[in-house]
């Protein structure tokens, strides 16, 4: 494809940061499920057994938090919720039926992407804080039993919401054809940008001949 027909959407460092976050999130979900319920205990084989799964899980979590922190810093400014985003969410039926002409103009990210971003920020923060409380043998002995029980509940609920949010993110990337190439090659076609993110397209092509 002619390079003149492409627009850079993500820089190489953005994509590397994204994929590191994605890989650690998958590993964290698999090891967490293995520790959550006996039905998933077979997943411990991916990490060298139950003991190694218990040891590695929190360290993988730390890598995720650090990686996602850099990712959030990169994209926080683009994910501020506006009135147009709230209007976009109110027209979610038009989104699902692909009546995009009824939607407010979308910038770099649409309302759904922005809300998903902040849900993930919140859930990862909750997982980190509750995970510290539960981390044996380093930190857990410092906290009372009552707080530990609350942390277990928060950790499980936050993990469930984070996994669900990630599945929505993956589905949306597959559903909107051309989205995955943005995070693999770093670019999208002008037609894709103009259709799905017209505000961002106009900003990127301002002054272009």
mmCIF file of C-alpha atoms in Angstrom:
data_model
loop_
_atom_site.group_PDB
_atom_site.id
_atom_site.type_symbol
_atom_site.label_atom_id
_atom_site.label_comp_id
_atom_site.label_asym_id
_atom_site.label_seq_id
_atom_site.Cartn_x
_atom_site.Cartn_y
_atom_site.Cartn_z
ATOM 1 C CA UNK A 1 0.000 0.000 0.000
ATOM 2 C CA UNK A 2 1.201 3.510 -0.862
ATOM 3 C CA UNK A 3 2.657 5.212 2.216
ATOM 4 C CA UNK A 4 0.862 8.415 1.184
ATOM 5 C CA UNK A 5 -2.407 6.639 1.986
ATOM 6 C CA UNK A 6 -1.309 5.841 5.559
ATOM 7 C CA UNK A 7 -1.372 7.887 8.756
ATOM 8 C CA UNK A 8 0.787 7.068 11.764
ATOM 9 C CA UNK A 9 -1.416 6.217 14.736
ATOM 10 C CA UNK A 10 1.095 4.720 17.186
ATOM 11 C CA UNK A 11 4.830 5.176 17.489
ATOM 12 C CA UNK A 12 7.063 2.084 17.962
ATOM 13 C CA UNK A 13 7.530 2.820 21.680
ATOM 14 C CA UNK A 14 3.745 3.091 22.107
ATOM 15 C CA UNK A 15 3.229 -0.300 20.508
ATOM 16 C CA UNK A 16 6.019 -1.929 22.540
ATOM 17 C CA UNK A 17 4.491 -0.537 25.725
ATOM 18 C CA UNK A 18 1.039 -1.768 24.695
ATOM 19 C CA UNK A 19 2.187 -5.308 23.905
ATOM 20 C CA UNK A 20 4.229 -5.610 27.102
ATOM 21 C CA UNK A 21 1.128 -4.570 29.029
ATOM 22 C CA UNK A 22 -1.029 -7.005 27.056
ATOM 23 C CA UNK A 23 1.312 -9.976 27.596
ATOM 24 C CA UNK A 24 1.679 -9.354 31.327
ATOM 25 C CA UNK A 25 -2.089 -8.900 31.643
ATOM 26 C CA UNK A 26 -2.708 -12.272 29.988
ATOM 27 C CA UNK A 27 -0.127 -13.984 32.219
ATOM 28 C CA UNK A 28 -1.620 -12.307 35.264
ATOM 29 C CA UNK A 29 -5.148 -13.393 34.333
ATOM 30 C CA UNK A 30 -4.085 -17.005 33.743
ATOM 31 C CA UNK A 31 -2.099 -17.272 36.974
ATOM 32 C CA UNK A 32 -4.829 -15.474 38.898
ATOM 33 C CA UNK A 33 -7.522 -17.848 37.639
ATOM 34 C CA UNK A 34 -5.293 -20.787 38.578
ATOM 35 C CA UNK A 35 -5.126 -19.514 42.156
ATOM 36 C CA UNK A 36 -8.788 -18.450 42.300
ATOM 37 C CA UNK A 37 -10.600 -21.771 41.865
ATOM 38 C CA UNK A 38 -9.634 -25.473 41.753
ATOM 39 C CA UNK A 39 -11.318 -25.808 38.356
ATOM 40 C CA UNK A 40 -8.542 -23.649 36.905
ATOM 41 C CA UNK A 41 -5.676 -25.176 38.854
ATOM 42 C CA UNK A 42 -4.419 -26.958 35.738
ATOM 43 C CA UNK A 43 -3.285 -23.534 34.504
ATOM 44 C CA UNK A 44 -0.480 -23.684 37.077
ATOM 45 C CA UNK A 45 1.298 -26.026 34.653
ATOM 46 C CA UNK A 46 2.006 -22.967 32.507
ATOM 47 C CA UNK A 47 4.057 -21.473 35.332
ATOM 48 C CA UNK A 48 5.862 -24.547 36.666
ATOM 49 C CA UNK A 49 3.308 -25.721 39.230
ATOM 50 C CA UNK A 50 1.281 -24.311 42.092
ATOM 51 C CA UNK A 51 4.184 -23.008 44.163
ATOM 52 C CA UNK A 52 5.804 -21.169 41.288
ATOM 53 C CA UNK A 53 2.427 -19.754 40.223
ATOM 54 C CA UNK A 54 1.902 -18.300 43.709
ATOM 55 C CA UNK A 55 5.427 -16.852 43.704
ATOM 56 C CA UNK A 56 5.327 -15.403 40.170
ATOM 57 C CA UNK A 57 1.788 -13.985 40.192
ATOM 58 C CA UNK A 58 2.494 -10.869 42.299
ATOM 59 C CA UNK A 59 5.769 -10.141 40.508
ATOM 60 C CA UNK A 60 3.969 -10.287 37.154
ATOM 61 C CA UNK A 61 1.473 -7.892 38.703
ATOM 62 C CA UNK A 62 4.231 -5.421 39.518
ATOM 63 C CA UNK A 63 5.475 -5.560 35.907
ATOM 64 C CA UNK A 64 1.926 -4.925 34.702
ATOM 65 C CA UNK A 65 1.467 -1.928 36.998
ATOM 66 C CA UNK A 66 4.752 -0.338 35.909
ATOM 67 C CA UNK A 67 4.112 -0.979 32.210
ATOM 68 C CA UNK A 68 0.525 0.248 32.379
ATOM 69 C CA UNK A 69 1.599 3.353 34.313
ATOM 70 C CA UNK A 70 3.800 4.404 31.380
ATOM 71 C CA UNK A 71 0.989 3.545 28.945
ATOM 72 C CA UNK A 72 -1.519 5.602 30.933
ATOM 73 C CA UNK A 73 0.868 8.547 31.030
ATOM 74 C CA UNK A 74 1.244 8.384 27.259
ATOM 75 C CA UNK A 75 -2.494 8.380 26.537
ATOM 76 C CA UNK A 76 -4.119 10.079 29.526
ATOM 77 C CA UNK A 77 -4.454 13.433 27.773
ATOM 78 C CA UNK A 78 -6.279 11.816 24.834
ATOM 79 C CA UNK A 79 -8.794 10.097 27.114
ATOM 80 C CA UNK A 80 -10.375 13.027 28.911
ATOM 81 C CA UNK A 81 -14.149 12.598 28.937
ATOM 82 C CA UNK A 82 -16.035 15.345 27.104
ATOM 83 C CA UNK A 83 -19.717 16.127 26.483
ATOM 84 C CA UNK A 84 -19.305 14.656 23.003
ATOM 85 C CA UNK A 85 -18.136 11.370 24.555
ATOM 86 C CA UNK A 86 -21.198 11.241 26.815
ATOM 87 C CA UNK A 87 -23.360 11.881 23.769
ATOM 88 C CA UNK A 88 -21.531 9.070 21.938
ATOM 89 C CA UNK A 89 -22.333 6.659 24.768
ATOM 90 C CA UNK A 90 -26.010 7.681 24.676
ATOM 91 C CA UNK A 91 -26.011 6.653 21.010
ATOM 92 C CA UNK A 92 -24.515 3.224 21.684
ATOM 93 C CA UNK A 93 -27.344 1.583 19.703
ATOM 94 C CA UNK A 94 -26.289 3.535 16.624
ATOM 95 C CA UNK A 95 -22.716 2.344 17.246
ATOM 96 C CA UNK A 96 -23.785 -1.288 17.328
ATOM 97 C CA UNK A 97 -25.959 -0.937 14.222
ATOM 98 C CA UNK A 98 -23.196 1.005 12.414
ATOM 99 C CA UNK A 99 -25.289 4.151 11.938
ATOM 100 C CA UNK A 100 -22.213 6.306 12.373
ATOM 101 C CA UNK A 101 -23.860 9.304 10.727
ATOM 102 C CA UNK A 102 -25.926 9.743 13.921
ATOM 103 C CA UNK A 103 -22.871 9.964 16.186
ATOM 104 C CA UNK A 104 -21.033 13.076 17.354
ATOM 105 C CA UNK A 105 -17.648 13.640 15.751
ATOM 106 C CA UNK A 106 -14.994 11.356 17.216
ATOM 107 C CA UNK A 107 -11.443 12.492 17.903
ATOM 108 C CA UNK A 108 -8.458 10.233 18.538
ATOM 109 C CA UNK A 109 -10.628 7.949 20.718
ATOM 110 C CA UNK A 110 -14.376 7.501 20.983
ATOM 111 C CA UNK A 111 -16.415 7.607 24.173
ATOM 112 C CA UNK A 112 -16.377 3.846 24.620
ATOM 113 C CA UNK A 113 -12.603 3.666 24.348
ATOM 114 C CA UNK A 114 -12.202 6.483 26.854
ATOM 115 C CA UNK A 115 -14.513 4.968 29.455
ATOM 116 C CA UNK A 116 -12.770 1.612 28.977
ATOM 117 C CA UNK A 117 -9.413 3.317 29.538
ATOM 118 C CA UNK A 118 -10.521 4.773 32.880
ATOM 119 C CA UNK A 119 -12.135 1.499 33.953
ATOM 120 C CA UNK A 120 -8.803 -0.232 33.357
ATOM 121 C CA UNK A 121 -6.901 2.489 35.229
ATOM 122 C CA UNK A 122 -9.228 2.068 38.214
ATOM 123 C CA UNK A 123 -9.204 -1.737 38.213
ATOM 124 C CA UNK A 124 -5.413 -2.018 37.923
ATOM 125 C CA UNK A 125 -5.010 0.461 40.787
ATOM 126 C CA UNK A 126 -7.412 -1.583 42.934
ATOM 127 C CA UNK A 127 -5.629 -4.809 42.042
ATOM 128 C CA UNK A 128 -2.275 -3.315 42.974
ATOM 129 C CA UNK A 129 -3.414 -1.979 46.350
ATOM 130 C CA UNK A 130 -5.362 -5.101 47.319
ATOM 131 C CA UNK A 131 -2.562 -7.303 45.989
ATOM 132 C CA UNK A 132 -0.055 -5.652 48.306
ATOM 133 C CA UNK A 133 -2.325 -6.478 51.250
ATOM 134 C CA UNK A 134 -2.510 -10.113 50.134
ATOM 135 C CA UNK A 135 1.155 -10.628 49.163
ATOM 136 C CA UNK A 136 2.554 -13.465 51.255
ATOM 137 C CA UNK A 137 4.956 -13.527 52.983
ATOM 138 C CA UNK A 138 6.147 -9.959 52.417
ATOM 139 C CA UNK A 139 3.247 -7.664 53.258
ATOM 140 C CA UNK A 140 0.223 -9.710 54.335
ATOM 141 C CA UNK A 141 1.407 -10.182 57.953
ATOM 142 C CA UNK A 142 1.346 -6.396 58.426
ATOM 143 C CA UNK A 143 -2.430 -6.176 57.955
ATOM 144 C CA UNK A 144 -5.340 -7.317 60.176
ATOM 145 C CA UNK A 145 -7.437 -10.307 59.122
ATOM 146 C CA UNK A 146 -10.517 -8.165 58.529
ATOM 147 C CA UNK A 147 -8.706 -5.969 56.033
ATOM 148 C CA UNK A 148 -7.256 -9.025 54.325
ATOM 149 C CA UNK A 149 -10.746 -10.436 53.794
ATOM 150 C CA UNK A 150 -11.916 -7.170 52.269
ATOM 151 C CA UNK A 151 -8.825 -7.145 50.039
ATOM 152 C CA UNK A 152 -9.626 -10.668 48.804
ATOM 153 C CA UNK A 153 -13.111 -9.533 47.733
ATOM 154 C CA UNK A 154 -11.844 -6.340 46.074
ATOM 155 C CA UNK A 155 -9.064 -8.234 44.298
ATOM 156 C CA UNK A 156 -11.491 -10.799 42.874
ATOM 157 C CA UNK A 157 -14.069 -8.225 41.725
ATOM 158 C CA UNK A 158 -11.437 -5.935 40.195
ATOM 159 C CA UNK A 159 -9.853 -8.893 38.383
ATOM 160 C CA UNK A 160 -13.234 -9.946 36.990
ATOM 161 C CA UNK A 161 -13.963 -6.429 35.700
ATOM 162 C CA UNK A 162 -10.462 -6.056 34.256
ATOM 163 C CA UNK A 163 -10.682 -9.376 32.395
ATOM 164 C CA UNK A 164 -14.157 -8.455 31.109
ATOM 165 C CA UNK A 165 -12.894 -5.038 29.989
ATOM 166 C CA UNK A 166 -9.946 -6.634 28.216
ATOM 167 C CA UNK A 167 -12.261 -9.009 26.352
ATOM 168 C CA UNK A 168 -14.402 -6.046 25.270
ATOM 169 C CA UNK A 169 -11.241 -4.272 24.103
ATOM 170 C CA UNK A 170 -10.132 -7.301 22.073
ATOM 171 C CA UNK A 171 -13.586 -7.816 20.570
ATOM 172 C CA UNK A 172 -13.849 -4.145 19.563
ATOM 173 C CA UNK A 173 -10.415 -4.291 17.921
ATOM 174 C CA UNK A 174 -11.524 -7.285 15.845
ATOM 175 C CA UNK A 175 -14.995 -5.874 15.147
ATOM 176 C CA UNK A 176 -13.679 -2.576 13.732
ATOM 177 C CA UNK A 177 -11.661 -3.833 10.779
ATOM 178 C CA UNK A 178 -8.282 -2.133 10.500
ATOM 179 C CA UNK A 179 -7.860 -1.460 14.209
ATOM 180 C CA UNK A 180 -5.412 -4.289 14.886
ATOM 181 C CA UNK A 181 -3.009 -3.114 12.178
ATOM 182 C CA UNK A 182 -2.774 0.214 14.019
ATOM 183 C CA UNK A 183 -1.123 -1.585 16.933
ATOM 184 C CA UNK A 184 0.924 -4.038 14.851
ATOM 185 C CA UNK A 185 2.195 -1.781 12.048
ATOM 186 C CA UNK A 186 1.556 1.565 13.728
ATOM 187 C CA UNK A 187 -0.470 3.061 10.896
ATOM 188 C CA UNK A 188 -4.011 3.181 9.520
ATOM 189 C CA UNK A 189 -5.416 4.131 6.148
ATOM 190 C CA UNK A 190 -6.778 7.608 5.563
ATOM 191 C CA UNK A 191 -10.173 6.079 4.786
ATOM 192 C CA UNK A 192 -10.219 4.248 8.136
ATOM 193 C CA UNK A 193 -9.254 7.380 10.051
ATOM 194 C CA UNK A 194 -11.785 9.545 8.232
ATOM 195 C CA UNK A 195 -14.599 7.075 8.880
ATOM 196 C CA UNK A 196 -13.959 6.087 12.490
ATOM 197 C CA UNK A 197 -12.094 9.116 13.898
ATOM 198 C CA UNK A 198 -12.930 12.100 11.666
ATOM 199 C CA UNK A 199 -11.882 14.699 14.256
ATOM 200 C CA UNK A 200 -8.475 13.068 14.646
ATOM 201 C CA UNK A 201 -8.169 12.666 10.852
ATOM 202 C CA UNK A 202 -8.801 16.374 10.313
ATOM 203 C CA UNK A 203 -6.236 17.238 12.965
ATOM 204 C CA UNK A 204 -3.602 14.922 11.465
ATOM 205 C CA UNK A 205 -4.122 16.149 7.905
ATOM 206 C CA UNK A 206 -4.401 19.846 8.712
ATOM 207 C CA UNK A 207 -2.288 21.762 6.268
ATOM 208 C CA UNK A 208 -1.646 18.670 4.152
ATOM 209 C CA UNK A 209 -1.997 19.018 0.423
#
